[in-house]
Short mmCIF file of C-alpha atoms in Angstrom, two decimals:
data_model
loop_
_atom_site.label_atom_id
_atom_site.label_comp_id
_atom_site.label_asym_id
_atom_site.label_seq_id
_atom_site.Cartn_x
_atom_site.Cartn_y
_atom_site.Cartn_z
CA UNK A 151 190.90 137.19 47.09
CA UNK A 152 188.43 139.93 46.83
CA UNK A 153 185.80 137.10 45.98
CA UNK A 154 186.87 135.07 49.04
CA UNK A 155 186.54 138.10 51.26
CA UNK A 156 183.08 138.87 49.81
CA UNK A 157 181.87 135.00 50.45
CA UNK A 158 183.15 135.09 54.16
CA UNK A 159 181.23 138.57 54.91
CA UNK A 160 177.83 136.97 53.40
CA UNK A 161 178.60 133.65 55.26
CA UNK A 162 179.25 135.75 58.75
CA UNK A 163 175.99 137.60 58.06
CA UNK A 164 173.74 134.68 57.58
CA UNK A 165 173.12 134.16 61.39
CA UNK A 166 172.20 137.55 62.09
CA UNK A 167 169.63 137.78 58.82
CA UNK A 168 168.40 134.53 59.94
CA UNK A 169 167.63 135.57 63.55
CA UNK A 170 165.80 139.09 62.13
CA UNK A 171 163.81 137.55 59.39
CA UNK A 172 161.29 135.57 61.74
CA UNK A 173 160.87 138.64 64.03
CA UNK A 174 160.08 140.73 61.15
CA UNK A 175 157.60 138.03 59.81
CA UNK A 176 155.86 137.99 63.29
CA UNK A 177 155.43 141.90 63.34
CA UNK A 178 154.11 141.71 59.70
CA UNK A 179 151.58 139.09 60.72
CA UNK A 180 150.55 141.13 64.04
CA UNK A 181 150.20 144.19 62.09
CA UNK A 182 147.91 142.47 59.42
CA UNK A 183 145.78 140.52 61.91
CA UNK A 184 142.21 141.69 61.74
CA UNK A 185 140.65 143.28 64.79
CA UNK A 186 136.96 143.51 65.77
CA UNK A 187 135.77 146.95 67.16
CA UNK A 188 132.24 147.06 68.58
CA UNK A 189 130.24 149.86 69.75
CA UNK A 190 127.51 148.65 72.35
CA UNK A 191 124.25 150.79 73.30
CA UNK A 192 124.83 150.51 77.01
CA UNK A 193 120.92 151.30 77.67
CA UNK A 194 118.04 150.67 75.34
CA UNK A 195 114.07 150.34 75.97
CA UNK A 196 113.14 146.72 76.11
CA UNK A 197 111.56 145.58 72.97
CA UNK A 198 112.48 148.44 71.01
CA UNK A 199 115.48 147.89 68.47
CA UNK A 200 119.05 149.25 68.91
CA UNK A 201 122.23 149.19 66.79
CA UNK A 202 125.38 147.54 67.24
CA UNK A 203 128.23 149.12 65.26
CA UNK A 204 130.95 146.83 64.34
CA UNK A 205 134.21 147.86 62.25
CA UNK A 206 137.09 145.26 61.37
CA UNK A 207 140.52 146.40 60.29
CA UNK A 208 141.99 144.79 57.47
CA UNK A 209 139.18 143.35 56.08
CA UNK A 210 138.76 141.96 52.61
CA UNK A 211 135.34 140.26 51.96
CA UNK A 212 131.77 139.98 53.44
CA UNK A 213 131.90 138.03 56.78
CA UNK A 214 128.99 136.94 58.84
CA UNK A 215 128.48 138.52 62.23
CA UNK A 216 126.14 137.46 64.99
CA UNK A 217 124.55 139.38 68.17
CA UNK A 218 123.53 137.11 70.88
CA UNK A 219 122.29 137.90 74.38
CA UNK A 220 121.73 136.10 78.01
CA UNK A 221 120.75 137.65 81.27
CA UNK A 222 123.98 139.02 83.20
CA UNK A 223 123.13 136.76 86.11
CA UNK A 224 123.34 133.36 83.74
CA UNK A 225 121.26 131.60 81.29
CA UNK A 226 121.11 130.34 77.50
CA UNK A 227 122.50 132.46 74.91
CA UNK A 228 120.02 133.42 72.36
CA UNK A 229 120.46 134.96 68.95
CA UNK A 230 119.37 138.40 68.51
CA UNK A 231 120.27 139.24 64.95
CA UNK A 232 122.81 138.51 62.23
CA UNK A 233 124.36 140.57 59.35
CA UNK A 234 127.25 140.70 57.05
CA UNK A 235 130.00 143.40 57.27
CA UNK A 236 130.47 145.30 53.94
CA UNK A 237 133.73 144.90 52.00
CA UNK A 238 135.26 147.74 54.15
CA UNK A 239 134.75 145.76 57.46
CA UNK A 240 131.80 147.59 58.94
CA UNK A 241 128.50 146.42 59.99
CA UNK A 242 125.41 147.98 61.79
CA UNK A 243 123.21 145.43 63.17
CA UNK A 244 120.04 146.28 64.49
CA UNK A 245 118.81 144.09 67.54
CA UNK A 246 116.22 144.22 70.32
CA UNK A 247 116.15 142.77 74.02
CA UNK A 248 112.98 141.07 74.98
CA UNK A 249 112.37 142.24 78.64
CA UNK A 250 113.57 144.86 81.27
CA UNK A 251 116.88 143.74 83.01
CA UNK A 252 120.71 143.56 82.39
CA UNK A 253 122.09 141.49 79.95
CA UNK A 254 125.45 140.27 78.63
CA UNK A 255 125.44 140.95 74.80
CA UNK A 256 128.18 139.42 72.39
CA UNK A 257 129.36 139.79 68.84
CA UNK A 258 130.61 136.88 67.07
CA UNK A 259 132.71 136.92 63.90
CA UNK A 260 132.34 133.71 62.20
CA UNK A 261 134.98 131.52 60.82
CA UNK A 262 136.55 132.73 57.54
CA UNK A 263 139.78 132.00 55.47
CA UNK A 264 142.76 134.12 55.66
CA UNK A 265 145.46 133.27 53.13
CA UNK A 266 145.95 129.44 53.73
CA UNK A 267 144.50 129.20 57.19
CA UNK A 268 141.08 129.31 58.89
CA UNK A 269 140.54 132.04 61.71
CA UNK A 270 138.30 130.95 64.40
CA UNK A 271 135.28 133.25 65.47
CA UNK A 272 136.17 135.97 67.83
CA UNK A 273 133.85 137.17 70.43
CA UNK A 274 133.29 140.78 72.01
CA UNK A 275 131.28 141.21 75.21
CA UNK A 276 129.58 143.90 76.87
CA UNK A 277 126.70 144.69 79.05
CA UNK A 278 123.71 146.22 77.99
CA UNK A 279 120.61 147.37 80.25
CA UNK A 280 117.27 147.46 78.92
CA UNK A 281 114.80 149.62 80.71
CA UNK A 282 110.92 149.50 80.62
CA UNK A 283 109.06 151.67 78.02
CA UNK A 284 107.26 153.19 80.73
CA UNK A 285 109.04 152.81 84.16
CA UNK A 286 106.64 152.34 87.10
CA UNK A 287 106.88 154.39 90.04
CA UNK A 288 109.23 153.25 92.83
CA UNK A 289 107.45 152.79 96.26
CA UNK A 290 109.59 152.54 99.07
CA UNK A 291 108.20 149.78 101.32
CA UNK A 292 108.46 150.76 105.00
CA UNK A 293 110.57 153.67 103.35
CA UNK A 294 113.13 150.92 102.15
CA UNK A 295 113.54 148.35 104.92
CA UNK A 296 116.60 146.91 103.30
CA UNK A 297 118.62 150.27 103.22
CA UNK A 298 117.83 151.89 106.79
CA UNK A 299 115.61 150.64 110.20
CA UNK A 300 112.10 150.04 108.83
CA UNK A 301 109.53 152.71 109.10
CA UNK A 302 111.91 155.50 110.38
CA UNK A 303 112.58 158.99 109.50
CA UNK A 304 116.37 157.43 108.54
CA UNK A 305 114.50 155.16 105.99
CA UNK A 306 112.14 157.92 104.47
CA UNK A 307 114.84 160.51 104.25
CA UNK A 308 117.17 157.89 102.43
CA UNK A 309 114.40 156.91 100.12
CA UNK A 310 113.59 160.50 98.96
CA UNK A 311 117.35 161.17 98.53
CA UNK A 312 117.57 158.20 96.38
CA UNK A 313 114.86 159.28 94.23
CA UNK A 314 112.02 156.90 95.12
CA UNK A 315 108.75 158.66 94.06
CA UNK A 316 106.49 157.23 96.68
CA UNK A 317 106.70 156.30 100.29
CA UNK A 318 104.94 153.38 101.88
CA UNK A 319 104.28 153.08 105.62
CA UNK A 320 101.85 151.92 108.26
CA UNK A 321 99.83 153.63 110.86
CA UNK A 322 98.85 152.57 114.31
CA UNK A 323 96.83 154.47 117.12
CA UNK A 324 98.43 154.52 120.72
CA UNK A 325 95.90 154.56 123.64
CA UNK A 326 96.17 158.30 124.09
CA UNK A 327 95.46 158.99 120.34
CA UNK A 328 98.68 159.61 118.81
CA UNK A 329 99.21 158.13 115.23
CA UNK A 330 102.70 156.34 115.12
CA UNK A 331 104.49 154.83 112.27
CA UNK A 332 104.79 150.95 112.90
CA UNK A 333 104.05 147.87 110.97
CA UNK A 334 103.30 145.07 113.68
CA UNK A 335 100.53 145.41 116.20
CA UNK A 336 102.96 145.20 119.06
CA UNK A 337 106.42 146.57 119.56
CA UNK A 338 108.27 143.41 120.01
CA UNK A 339 109.75 142.44 116.74
CA UNK A 340 110.88 145.91 115.12
CA UNK A 341 112.11 147.60 118.55
CA UNK A 342 114.06 146.89 121.85
CA UNK A 343 110.86 147.43 123.75
CA UNK A 344 111.46 144.00 125.71
CA UNK A 345 114.76 145.48 126.73
CA UNK A 346 113.52 148.98 127.65
CA UNK A 347 109.98 148.64 128.94
CA UNK A 348 108.34 147.09 131.70
CA UNK A 349 108.03 142.95 131.35
CA UNK A 350 104.81 142.38 129.08
CA UNK A 351 104.79 145.76 127.70
CA UNK A 352 106.41 144.52 124.26
CA UNK A 353 103.60 142.28 123.57
CA UNK A 354 100.91 144.92 124.22
CA UNK A 355 98.94 145.97 121.33
CA UNK A 356 100.02 149.40 120.34
CA UNK A 357 96.42 150.72 120.89
CA UNK A 358 96.65 149.65 124.49
CA UNK A 359 100.02 151.41 124.94
CA UNK A 360 100.38 155.21 125.62
CA UNK A 361 102.64 157.11 123.36
CA UNK A 362 104.89 157.99 126.47
CA UNK A 363 106.19 154.36 126.12
CA UNK A 364 106.61 154.21 122.54
CA UNK A 365 108.71 157.28 122.61
CA UNK A 366 111.07 155.46 125.06
CA UNK A 367 111.92 152.62 122.15
CA UNK A 368 113.90 152.35 119.06
CA UNK A 369 113.66 150.51 115.82
CA UNK A 370 116.63 147.98 115.46
CA UNK A 371 115.28 146.15 112.32
CA UNK A 372 117.21 147.03 109.52
CA UNK A 373 120.73 148.19 108.58
CA UNK A 374 122.33 151.19 110.12
CA UNK A 375 121.98 152.51 113.84
CA UNK A 376 118.63 152.31 115.84
CA UNK A 377 116.15 154.84 115.16
CA UNK A 378 112.98 156.03 117.23
CA UNK A 379 109.56 155.39 116.14
CA UNK A 380 108.21 158.33 114.25
CA UNK A 381 104.77 159.91 114.79
CA UNK A 382 102.74 160.33 111.63
CA UNK A 383 103.09 164.10 112.10
CA UNK A 384 106.81 163.77 111.84
CA UNK A 385 106.66 161.90 108.41
CA UNK A 386 104.04 164.65 107.30
CA UNK A 387 106.69 167.43 108.13
CA UNK A 388 109.21 165.47 105.97
CA UNK A 389 106.72 165.40 102.94
CA UNK A 390 105.83 169.29 103.26
CA UNK A 391 109.58 169.81 102.70
CA UNK A 392 109.54 167.29 99.50
CA UNK A 393 106.37 168.31 97.64
CA UNK A 394 106.99 165.99 94.71
CA UNK A 395 107.11 162.61 96.89
CA UNK A 396 103.89 161.00 97.27
CA UNK A 397 102.56 158.78 100.06
CA UNK A 398 100.79 155.44 100.29
CA UNK A 399 99.70 154.97 103.83
CA UNK A 400 98.09 152.05 105.27
CA UNK A 401 95.63 151.79 108.12
CA UNK A 402 96.59 148.87 110.28
CA UNK A 403 94.20 146.55 112.25
CA UNK A 404 91.06 148.79 111.74
CA UNK A 405 88.82 146.21 113.50
CA UNK A 406 90.45 147.24 116.67
CA UNK A 407 91.04 150.87 115.65
CA UNK A 408 87.90 151.88 113.81
CA UNK A 409 88.35 155.52 113.71
CA UNK A 410 91.79 155.16 112.50
CA UNK A 411 91.23 156.15 109.02
CA UNK A 412 89.19 159.21 109.97
CA UNK A 413 92.09 160.36 112.27
CA UNK A 414 94.53 159.87 109.63
CA UNK A 415 92.82 161.90 107.19
CA UNK A 416 92.12 164.74 109.34
CA UNK A 417 96.07 164.76 110.01
CA UNK A 418 96.72 164.70 106.37
CA UNK A 419 94.24 167.57 105.56
CA UNK A 420 95.79 169.71 108.41
CA UNK A 421 99.24 169.17 107.03
CA UNK A 422 98.31 170.36 103.47
CA UNK A 423 98.76 166.60 102.04
CA UNK A 424 96.44 166.44 98.88
CA UNK A 425 94.22 163.19 99.55
CA UNK A 426 92.17 163.58 96.34
CA UNK A 427 91.99 160.68 93.68
CA UNK A 428 94.75 163.01 91.79
CA UNK A 429 96.59 164.09 94.81
CA UNK A 430 99.63 162.82 96.71
CA UNK A 431 98.26 160.50 99.33
CA UNK A 432 96.52 157.39 99.10
CA UNK A 433 94.93 155.37 102.22
CA UNK A 434 95.09 151.73 101.80
CA UNK A 435 94.04 148.76 103.88
CA UNK A 436 93.71 145.08 103.99
CA UNK A 437 90.00 145.60 105.48
CA UNK A 438 88.35 145.99 102.28
CA UNK A 439 84.74 146.30 103.81
CA UNK A 440 85.75 148.93 106.25
CA UNK A 441 87.86 150.74 103.18
CA UNK A 442 84.79 151.06 101.03
CA UNK A 443 82.66 152.27 103.97
CA UNK A 444 85.13 154.95 104.52
CA UNK A 445 85.21 155.87 100.84
CA UNK A 446 81.56 156.18 100.64
CA UNK A 447 81.78 158.69 103.62
CA UNK A 448 84.58 160.49 101.60
CA UNK A 449 84.20 160.00 98.03
CA UNK A 450 86.79 162.60 96.96
CA UNK A 451 89.42 160.79 98.80
CA UNK A 452 92.01 158.23 97.08
CA UNK A 453 91.71 154.85 98.62
CA UNK A 454 93.29 151.36 97.47
CA UNK A 455 92.36 147.95 98.83
CA UNK A 456 95.14 145.33 99.18
CA UNK A 457 94.28 142.03 97.62
CA UNK A 458 95.61 138.57 97.79
CA UNK A 459 93.34 137.10 95.19
CA UNK A 460 92.13 136.98 91.44
CA UNK A 461 90.14 140.10 90.73
CA UNK A 462 87.31 138.75 88.55
CA UNK A 463 85.41 141.82 88.09
CA UNK A 464 87.86 145.09 88.74
CA UNK A 465 84.74 147.36 88.19
CA UNK A 466 83.52 146.24 91.59
CA UNK A 467 86.16 148.54 92.95
CA UNK A 468 85.20 151.55 91.09
CA UNK A 469 85.17 153.37 94.47
CA UNK A 470 88.93 153.27 94.58
CA UNK A 471 91.84 154.86 92.64
CA UNK A 472 93.95 151.52 92.63
CA UNK A 473 94.40 148.19 93.54
CA UNK A 474 97.43 147.26 95.65
CA UNK A 475 97.78 143.51 94.46
CA UNK A 476 100.12 140.81 95.95
CA UNK A 477 102.70 139.36 93.36
CA UNK A 478 101.24 136.02 92.85
CA UNK A 479 98.22 137.47 91.24
CA UNK A 480 99.80 140.04 89.55
CA UNK A 481 100.10 138.63 86.01
CA UNK A 482 100.29 140.78 82.99
CA UNK A 483 96.44 139.71 81.78
CA UNK A 484 95.16 140.59 85.53
CA UNK A 485 97.01 144.26 85.35
CA UNK A 486 95.55 144.70 81.95
CA UNK A 487 92.00 143.98 83.18
CA UNK A 488 92.31 146.28 86.15
CA UNK A 489 93.50 148.82 83.70
CA UNK A 490 90.50 148.46 81.72
CA UNK A 491 88.44 149.32 84.48
CA UNK A 492 90.28 152.54 85.06
CA UNK A 493 92.29 151.92 88.05
CA UNK A 494 95.95 151.60 88.62
CA UNK A 495 97.88 148.74 90.13
CA UNK A 496 100.49 148.69 92.61
CA UNK A 497 102.41 145.33 92.93
CA UNK A 498 103.51 144.31 96.48
CA UNK A 499 105.99 142.84 97.44
CA UNK A 500 109.01 142.84 94.93
CA UNK A 501 112.47 142.15 96.36
CA UNK A 502 114.41 140.50 93.51
CA UNK A 503 116.04 141.96 90.22
CA UNK A 504 114.11 139.62 88.10
CA UNK A 505 110.81 140.38 89.85
CA UNK A 506 111.49 144.19 89.75
CA UNK A 507 112.16 143.50 85.64
CA UNK A 508 109.22 141.11 85.30
CA UNK A 509 106.38 143.29 87.05
CA UNK A 510 107.58 146.45 85.15
CA UNK A 511 107.27 144.61 81.94
CA UNK A 512 103.68 143.18 83.02
CA UNK A 513 102.45 147.01 83.16
CA UNK A 514 102.38 147.59 86.99
CA UNK A 515 101.86 151.25 87.68
CA UNK A 516 103.85 151.11 90.88
CA UNK A 517 106.35 148.62 92.47
CA UNK A 518 106.32 148.26 96.20
CA UNK A 519 109.78 147.06 97.29
CA UNK A 520 112.16 146.93 100.20
CA UNK A 521 115.18 147.93 97.74
CA UNK A 522 114.15 151.12 95.98
CA UNK A 523 117.54 152.26 94.96
CA UNK A 524 117.82 148.82 93.20
CA UNK A 525 114.65 149.49 91.35
CA UNK A 526 115.51 152.90 90.64
CA UNK A 527 118.96 151.81 89.15
CA UNK A 528 117.18 149.22 87.16
CA UNK A 529 114.56 151.50 85.74
CA UNK A 530 116.83 154.46 84.73
#
């Protein structure tokens, strides 16, 4: 009787035991499943090696690890380095990224045997930013035309607040002698002059328009509310409040305004802005002959010709402190040749993230861009 009772109890427990055993087995398998933990360097200097630290739990043997990378925006995966983990499941893999930019980096654990089955490769991803060995100066083109109305006090103030080291701007002279910050020779494109001024005034050259008319219009090209057209004196007052900020200032249409550079220099000097070859302000122009004549009359003043050509003999520009070179001609070899002649190179105009990366790696001393905030974020 007792034996029958024991058998009945045992038979009654079998379903319950059958239900519990698979769950326990699953929990056990989950507990012993290897896990891959990776510590990525989130910022590194391009071309210099950094280490990825990898740790795998429950490791039992040497296993192959691979580090691969590709640009964050897409592209081909490339192998950066391989290594074998130790018996304790640890590895420190040194690798380098070839150029400035943002990359997606992954660590692959190769296939291996675990008991009677093959475990497939697992991947761990993270974003790593490579910064230039020496970051170029970020030069806010027209104050940063992608971030505020161009060539306005709002743009200049925003660029300084973001951390741009240099402001780039353009100067014209009104018919009554006021220096104003404006790129175009007329008010039509960048302002609301067509709606505000008398018919035909928007298309007059600025040097034929009195300042009283310029003061009535607002710059409405660029994000944010429309802004007044600044005078050069307004910009110099801002620079006096930010002594670390430099200025790259272009004299526009010098054939029509032959005394413009002299007037600009006088205002810079009166405001206490250092225009020496090691100072805060550089005067630039497309009119290379006029600029060279000005430099001969003022050899201590820093000037920079704006070039759209190959520079076959940079030594012919020894009267300048730098060359402002347009992007199609700003190769690494060209920049190196200009450097060999003792001149700096500012590259103009760089608008894309790949361009910001490429010209930094080519050795440019300054990057002129409408998006200074993006450039600063890339180079930091």
